[in-house]
mmCIF file of C-alpha atoms in Angstrom:
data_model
loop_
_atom_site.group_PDB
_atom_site.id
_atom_site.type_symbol
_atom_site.label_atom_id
_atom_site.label_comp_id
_atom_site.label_asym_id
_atom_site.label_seq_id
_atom_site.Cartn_x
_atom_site.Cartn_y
_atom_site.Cartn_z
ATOM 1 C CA UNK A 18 -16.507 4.438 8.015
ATOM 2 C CA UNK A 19 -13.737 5.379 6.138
ATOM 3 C CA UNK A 20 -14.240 5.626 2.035
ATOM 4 C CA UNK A 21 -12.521 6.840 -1.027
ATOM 5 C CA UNK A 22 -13.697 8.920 -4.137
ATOM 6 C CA UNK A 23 -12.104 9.737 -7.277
ATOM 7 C CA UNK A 24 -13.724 12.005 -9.391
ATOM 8 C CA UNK A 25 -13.398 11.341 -12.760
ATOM 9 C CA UNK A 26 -13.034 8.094 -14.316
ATOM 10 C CA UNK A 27 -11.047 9.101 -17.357
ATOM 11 C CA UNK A 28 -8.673 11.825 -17.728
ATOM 12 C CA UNK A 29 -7.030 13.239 -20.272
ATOM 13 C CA UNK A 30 -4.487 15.836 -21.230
ATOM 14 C CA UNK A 31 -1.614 17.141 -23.620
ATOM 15 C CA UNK A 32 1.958 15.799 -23.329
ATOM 16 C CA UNK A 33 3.482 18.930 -21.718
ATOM 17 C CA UNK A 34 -0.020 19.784 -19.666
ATOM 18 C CA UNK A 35 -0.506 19.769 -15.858
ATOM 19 C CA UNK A 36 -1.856 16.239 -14.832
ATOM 20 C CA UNK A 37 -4.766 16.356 -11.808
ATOM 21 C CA UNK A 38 -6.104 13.514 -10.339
ATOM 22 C CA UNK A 39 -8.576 14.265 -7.525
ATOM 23 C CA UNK A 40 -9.293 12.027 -4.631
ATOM 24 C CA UNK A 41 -11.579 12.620 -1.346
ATOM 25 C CA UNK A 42 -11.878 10.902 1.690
ATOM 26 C CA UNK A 43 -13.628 10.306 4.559
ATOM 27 C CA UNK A 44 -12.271 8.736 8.220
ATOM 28 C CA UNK A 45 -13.362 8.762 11.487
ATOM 29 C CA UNK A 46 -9.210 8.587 12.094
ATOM 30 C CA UNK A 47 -6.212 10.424 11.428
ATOM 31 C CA UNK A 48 -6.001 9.081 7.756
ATOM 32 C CA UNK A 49 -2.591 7.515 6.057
ATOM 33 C CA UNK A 50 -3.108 8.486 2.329
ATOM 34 C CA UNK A 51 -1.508 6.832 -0.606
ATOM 35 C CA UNK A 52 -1.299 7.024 -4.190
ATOM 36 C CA UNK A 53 -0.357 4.123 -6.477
ATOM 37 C CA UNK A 54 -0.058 3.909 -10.441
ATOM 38 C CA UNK A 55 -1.052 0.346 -12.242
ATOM 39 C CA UNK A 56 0.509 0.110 -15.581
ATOM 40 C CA UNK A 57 -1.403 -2.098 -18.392
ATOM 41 C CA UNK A 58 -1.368 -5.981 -17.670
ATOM 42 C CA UNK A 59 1.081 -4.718 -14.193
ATOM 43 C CA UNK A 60 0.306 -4.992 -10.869
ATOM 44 C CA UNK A 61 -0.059 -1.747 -8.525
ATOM 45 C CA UNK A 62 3.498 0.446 -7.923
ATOM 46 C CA UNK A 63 3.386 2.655 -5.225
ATOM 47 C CA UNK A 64 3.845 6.581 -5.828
ATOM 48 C CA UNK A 65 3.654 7.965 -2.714
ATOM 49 C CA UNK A 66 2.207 8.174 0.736
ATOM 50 C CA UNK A 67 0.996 10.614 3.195
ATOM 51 C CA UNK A 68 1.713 9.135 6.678
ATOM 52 C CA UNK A 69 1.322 12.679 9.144
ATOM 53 C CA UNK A 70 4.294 14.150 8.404
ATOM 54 C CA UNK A 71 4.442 16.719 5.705
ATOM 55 C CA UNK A 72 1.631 18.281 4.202
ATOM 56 C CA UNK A 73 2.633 18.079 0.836
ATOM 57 C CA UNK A 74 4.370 14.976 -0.782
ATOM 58 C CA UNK A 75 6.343 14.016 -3.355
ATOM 59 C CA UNK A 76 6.533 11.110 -5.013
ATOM 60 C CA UNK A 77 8.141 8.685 -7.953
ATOM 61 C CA UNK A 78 8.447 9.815 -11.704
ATOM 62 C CA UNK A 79 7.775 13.417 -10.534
ATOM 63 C CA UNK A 80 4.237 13.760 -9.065
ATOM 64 C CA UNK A 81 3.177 15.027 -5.803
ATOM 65 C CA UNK A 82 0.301 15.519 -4.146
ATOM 66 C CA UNK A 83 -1.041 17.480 -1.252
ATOM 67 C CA UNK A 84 -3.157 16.713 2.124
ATOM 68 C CA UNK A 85 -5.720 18.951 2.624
ATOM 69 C CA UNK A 86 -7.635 18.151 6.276
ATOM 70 C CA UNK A 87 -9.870 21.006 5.855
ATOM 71 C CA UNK A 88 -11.155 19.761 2.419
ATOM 72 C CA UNK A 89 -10.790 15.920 2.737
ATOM 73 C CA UNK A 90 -8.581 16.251 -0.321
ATOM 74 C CA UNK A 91 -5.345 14.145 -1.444
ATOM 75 C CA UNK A 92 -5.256 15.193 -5.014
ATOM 76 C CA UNK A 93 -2.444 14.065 -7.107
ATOM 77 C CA UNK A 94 -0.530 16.243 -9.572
ATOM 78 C CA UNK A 95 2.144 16.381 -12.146
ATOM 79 C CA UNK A 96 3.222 19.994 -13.967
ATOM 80 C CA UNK A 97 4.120 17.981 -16.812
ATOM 81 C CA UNK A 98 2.536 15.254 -18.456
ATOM 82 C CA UNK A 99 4.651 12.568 -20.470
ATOM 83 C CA UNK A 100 3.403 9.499 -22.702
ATOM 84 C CA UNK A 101 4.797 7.179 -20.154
ATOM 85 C CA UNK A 102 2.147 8.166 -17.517
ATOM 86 C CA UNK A 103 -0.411 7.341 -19.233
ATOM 87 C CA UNK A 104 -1.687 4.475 -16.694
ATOM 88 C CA UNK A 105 -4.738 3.877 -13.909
ATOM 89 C CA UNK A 106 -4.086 5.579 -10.995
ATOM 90 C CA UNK A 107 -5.846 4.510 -7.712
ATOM 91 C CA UNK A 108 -5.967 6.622 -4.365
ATOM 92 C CA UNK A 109 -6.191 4.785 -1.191
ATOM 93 C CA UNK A 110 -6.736 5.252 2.648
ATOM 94 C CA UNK A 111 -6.341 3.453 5.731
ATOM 95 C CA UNK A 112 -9.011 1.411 7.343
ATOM 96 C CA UNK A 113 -9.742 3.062 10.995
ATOM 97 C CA UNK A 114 -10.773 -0.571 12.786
ATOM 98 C CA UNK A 115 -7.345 -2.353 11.178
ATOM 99 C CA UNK A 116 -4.955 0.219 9.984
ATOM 100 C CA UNK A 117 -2.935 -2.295 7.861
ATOM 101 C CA UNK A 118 -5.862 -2.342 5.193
ATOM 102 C CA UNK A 119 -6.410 -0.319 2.761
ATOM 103 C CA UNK A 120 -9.783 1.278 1.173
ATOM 104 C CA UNK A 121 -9.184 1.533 -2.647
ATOM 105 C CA UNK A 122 -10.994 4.378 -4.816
ATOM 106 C CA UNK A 123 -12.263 3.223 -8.053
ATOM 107 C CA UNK A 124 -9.301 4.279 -10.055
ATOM 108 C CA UNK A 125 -8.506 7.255 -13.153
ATOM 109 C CA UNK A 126 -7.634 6.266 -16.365
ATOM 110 C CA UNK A 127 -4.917 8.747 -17.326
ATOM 111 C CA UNK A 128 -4.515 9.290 -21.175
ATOM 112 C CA UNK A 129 -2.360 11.528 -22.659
ATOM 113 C CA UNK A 130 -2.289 12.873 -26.388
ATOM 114 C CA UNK A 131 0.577 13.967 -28.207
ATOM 115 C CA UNK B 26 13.120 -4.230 -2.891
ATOM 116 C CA UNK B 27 10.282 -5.704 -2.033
ATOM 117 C CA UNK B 28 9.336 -8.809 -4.354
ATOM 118 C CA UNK B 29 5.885 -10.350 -4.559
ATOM 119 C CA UNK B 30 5.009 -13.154 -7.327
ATOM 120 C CA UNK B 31 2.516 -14.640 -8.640
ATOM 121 C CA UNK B 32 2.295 -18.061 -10.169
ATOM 122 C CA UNK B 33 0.274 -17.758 -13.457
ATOM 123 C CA UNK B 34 -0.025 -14.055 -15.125
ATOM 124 C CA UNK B 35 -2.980 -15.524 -17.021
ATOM 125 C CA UNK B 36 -5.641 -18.519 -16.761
ATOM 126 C CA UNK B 37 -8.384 -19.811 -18.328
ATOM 127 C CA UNK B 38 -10.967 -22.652 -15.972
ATOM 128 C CA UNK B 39 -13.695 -24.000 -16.734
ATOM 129 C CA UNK B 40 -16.923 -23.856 -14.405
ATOM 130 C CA UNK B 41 -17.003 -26.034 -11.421
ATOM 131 C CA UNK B 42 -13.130 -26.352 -11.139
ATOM 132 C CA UNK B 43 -11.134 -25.837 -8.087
ATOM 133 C CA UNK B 44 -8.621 -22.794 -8.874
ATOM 134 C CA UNK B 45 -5.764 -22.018 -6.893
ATOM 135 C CA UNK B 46 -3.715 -19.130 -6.924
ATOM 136 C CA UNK B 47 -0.255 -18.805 -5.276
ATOM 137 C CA UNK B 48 1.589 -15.905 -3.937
ATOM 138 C CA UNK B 49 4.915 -15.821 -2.431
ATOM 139 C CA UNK B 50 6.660 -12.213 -1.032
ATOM 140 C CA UNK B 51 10.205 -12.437 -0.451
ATOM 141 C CA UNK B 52 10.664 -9.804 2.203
ATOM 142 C CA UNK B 53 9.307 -11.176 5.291
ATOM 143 C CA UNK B 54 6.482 -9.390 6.070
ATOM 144 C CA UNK B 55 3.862 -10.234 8.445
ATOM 145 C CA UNK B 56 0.768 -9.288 6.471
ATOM 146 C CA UNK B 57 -0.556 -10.641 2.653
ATOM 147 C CA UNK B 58 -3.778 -9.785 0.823
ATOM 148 C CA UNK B 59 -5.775 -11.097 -1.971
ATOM 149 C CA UNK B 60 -7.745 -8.418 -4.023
ATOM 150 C CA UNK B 61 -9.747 -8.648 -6.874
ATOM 151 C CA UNK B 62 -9.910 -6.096 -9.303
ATOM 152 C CA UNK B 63 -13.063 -5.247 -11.505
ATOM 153 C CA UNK B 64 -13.518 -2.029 -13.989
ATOM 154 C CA UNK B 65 -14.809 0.583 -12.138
ATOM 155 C CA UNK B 66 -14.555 -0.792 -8.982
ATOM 156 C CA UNK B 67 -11.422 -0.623 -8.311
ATOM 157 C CA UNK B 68 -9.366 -3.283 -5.433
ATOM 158 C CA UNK B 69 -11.558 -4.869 -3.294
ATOM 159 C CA UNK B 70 -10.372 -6.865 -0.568
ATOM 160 C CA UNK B 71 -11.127 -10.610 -0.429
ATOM 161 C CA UNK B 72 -9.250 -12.435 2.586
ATOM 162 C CA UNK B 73 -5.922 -11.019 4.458
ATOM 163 C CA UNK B 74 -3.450 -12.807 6.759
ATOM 164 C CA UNK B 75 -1.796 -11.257 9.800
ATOM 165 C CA UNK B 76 -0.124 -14.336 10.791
ATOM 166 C CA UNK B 77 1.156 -17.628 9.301
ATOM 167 C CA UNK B 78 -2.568 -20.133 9.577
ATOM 168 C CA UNK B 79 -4.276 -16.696 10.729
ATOM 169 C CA UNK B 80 -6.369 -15.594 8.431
ATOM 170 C CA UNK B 81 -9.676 -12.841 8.447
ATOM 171 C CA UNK B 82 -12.736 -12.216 5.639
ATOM 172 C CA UNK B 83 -12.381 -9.813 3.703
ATOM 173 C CA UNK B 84 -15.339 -7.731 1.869
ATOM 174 C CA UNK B 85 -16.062 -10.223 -0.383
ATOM 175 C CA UNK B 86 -15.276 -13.610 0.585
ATOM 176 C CA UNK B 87 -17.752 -15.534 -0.760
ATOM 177 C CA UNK B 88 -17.068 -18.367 -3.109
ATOM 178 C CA UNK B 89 -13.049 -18.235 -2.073
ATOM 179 C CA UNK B 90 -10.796 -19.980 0.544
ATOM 180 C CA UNK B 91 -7.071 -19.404 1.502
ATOM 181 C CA UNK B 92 -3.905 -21.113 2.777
ATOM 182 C CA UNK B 93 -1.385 -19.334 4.432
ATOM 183 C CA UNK B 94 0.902 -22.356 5.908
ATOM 184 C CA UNK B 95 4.439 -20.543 5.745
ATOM 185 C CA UNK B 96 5.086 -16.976 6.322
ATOM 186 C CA UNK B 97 5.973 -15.866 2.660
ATOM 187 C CA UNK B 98 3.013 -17.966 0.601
ATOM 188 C CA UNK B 99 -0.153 -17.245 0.863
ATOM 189 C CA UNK B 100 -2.610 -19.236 -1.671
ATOM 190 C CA UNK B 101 -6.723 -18.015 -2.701
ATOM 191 C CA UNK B 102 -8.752 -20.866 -3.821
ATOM 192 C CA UNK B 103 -12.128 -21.150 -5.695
ATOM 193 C CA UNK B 104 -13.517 -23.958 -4.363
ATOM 194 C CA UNK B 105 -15.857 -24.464 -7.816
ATOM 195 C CA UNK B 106 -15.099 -21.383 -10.344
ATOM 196 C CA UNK B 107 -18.055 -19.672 -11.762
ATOM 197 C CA UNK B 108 -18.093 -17.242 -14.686
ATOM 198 C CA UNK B 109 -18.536 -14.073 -12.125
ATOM 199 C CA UNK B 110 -14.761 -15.065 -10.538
ATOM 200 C CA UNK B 111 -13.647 -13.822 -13.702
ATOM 201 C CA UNK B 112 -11.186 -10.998 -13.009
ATOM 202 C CA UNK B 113 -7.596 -9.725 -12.123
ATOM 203 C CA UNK B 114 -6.773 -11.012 -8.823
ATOM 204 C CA UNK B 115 -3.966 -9.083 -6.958
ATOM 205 C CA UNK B 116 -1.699 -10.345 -4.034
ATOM 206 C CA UNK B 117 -0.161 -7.661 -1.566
ATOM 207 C CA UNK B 118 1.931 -8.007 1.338
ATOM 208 C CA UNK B 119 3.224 -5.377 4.196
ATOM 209 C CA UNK B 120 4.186 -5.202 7.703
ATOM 210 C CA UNK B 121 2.718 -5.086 10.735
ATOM 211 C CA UNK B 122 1.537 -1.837 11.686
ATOM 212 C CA UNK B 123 0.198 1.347 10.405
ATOM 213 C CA UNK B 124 1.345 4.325 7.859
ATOM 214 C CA UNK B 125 4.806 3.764 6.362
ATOM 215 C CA UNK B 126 5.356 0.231 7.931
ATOM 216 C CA UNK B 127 1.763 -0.545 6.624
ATOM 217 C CA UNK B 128 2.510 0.433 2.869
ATOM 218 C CA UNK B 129 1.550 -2.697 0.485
ATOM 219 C CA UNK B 130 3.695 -4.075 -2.499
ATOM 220 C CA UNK B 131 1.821 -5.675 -5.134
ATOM 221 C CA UNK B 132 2.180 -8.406 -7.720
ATOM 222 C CA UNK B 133 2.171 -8.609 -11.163
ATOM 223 C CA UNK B 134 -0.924 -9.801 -10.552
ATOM 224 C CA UNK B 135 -3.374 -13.074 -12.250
ATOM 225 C CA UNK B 136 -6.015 -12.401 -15.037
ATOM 226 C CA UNK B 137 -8.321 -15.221 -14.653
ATOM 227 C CA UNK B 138 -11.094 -16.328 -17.147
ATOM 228 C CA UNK B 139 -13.953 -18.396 -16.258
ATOM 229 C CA UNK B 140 -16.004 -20.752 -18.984
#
């Protein structure tokens, strides 16, 4: 079955500072990856997506993050934190019976001092 | 771009009422979702449509209902509210298939407090 973990359910750096969010997964199936960002009182904005093509993807507002098969790792990074991300963050992969749902991690809290 | 809406941002029910909560997408797509979203525990799925009157459980279904009678609208209900319904609820909708077709777009999403 597939499943999502992120470690960590608080982060926080330095404006300026390199932002890492770490996610693993499991999946029986070729997995599509994403990342999405939830602002306070907002609904979820998607920042990128991993969907077999390139290893390593880049997303919105200047993050990217990187597929990893060997490791089961889709971690998301930033070399340079600003106030404005300072947000939840959720990681999410597709479902292997129904590909058009997704399995949700349990979010990071991403706070960031100045 | 993609546009999904929500009727209420926030409401407040007593116990025992019947709740509903509309979502409308403007893009056409095939596939909607209700979540709910708890600290901690992230999205979890509740009931999804494929198709307009098509409709599947979820992971948690219990206690809700839905209505999906035209393509863009797609209503949960709580048949009788109860304290533990209180939450964010979160509608979705996609395309059909997988990958970059199946990529979801959220709404603003409804906080909902049960008395």
């Amino acid at each position: 079955a597939q499943s999502v973990t992120q470690l960590g359910s608080h982060v926080s750096v330095s404006e300026g500072a390199l932002v890492l969010l770490r996610c693993n997964y499991s999946s029986s199936v070729p997995p599509y990856l994403f990342w999405y960002v939830q602002y306070p009182n907002q609904g979820l904005q998607l920042l990128l997506k991993y969907t077999s093509a390139a290893t390593l993807v880049k997303g919105i507002n200047g993050f990217e993050a990187e597929f990893k098969k060997s490791e089961t790792s889709f971690h998301l990074t930033k070399p340079s934190a600003h106030m404005s991300d300072a947000a939840e963050y959720f990681c999410a992969v597709s479902r292997g019976d129904s590909s058009y749902k997704l399995i949700f991690g349990s979010g990071t809290r991403l706070l960031v001092r100045p | 771009d993609v546009k999904v809406t929500q009727s209420s941002r926030y409401l407040v029910k007593r116990t025992g009422e019947k709740v509903f909560l509309e979502c409308v997408q403007d893009m056409d797509h095939e596939n909607m979702f209700w979540y709910r979203q708890d600290p901690g525990l992230g999205l979890r799925l509740i009931y999804f449509s494929y198709d307009v009157k098509m409709k599947e459980k979820g992971d948690i279904p219990e206690g809700y209902s839905v209505s999906r009678e035209k393509k863009e609208r797609f209503s949960l209900i709580l048949e009788s509210a109860s304290t533990n319904q209180t939450s964010m609820y979160l509608c979705a909708s996609s395309l059909e298939g997988r990958g970059e077709l199946g990529t979801q777009y959220f709404g603003p999403g409804t906080r909902l407090l049960v008395l």
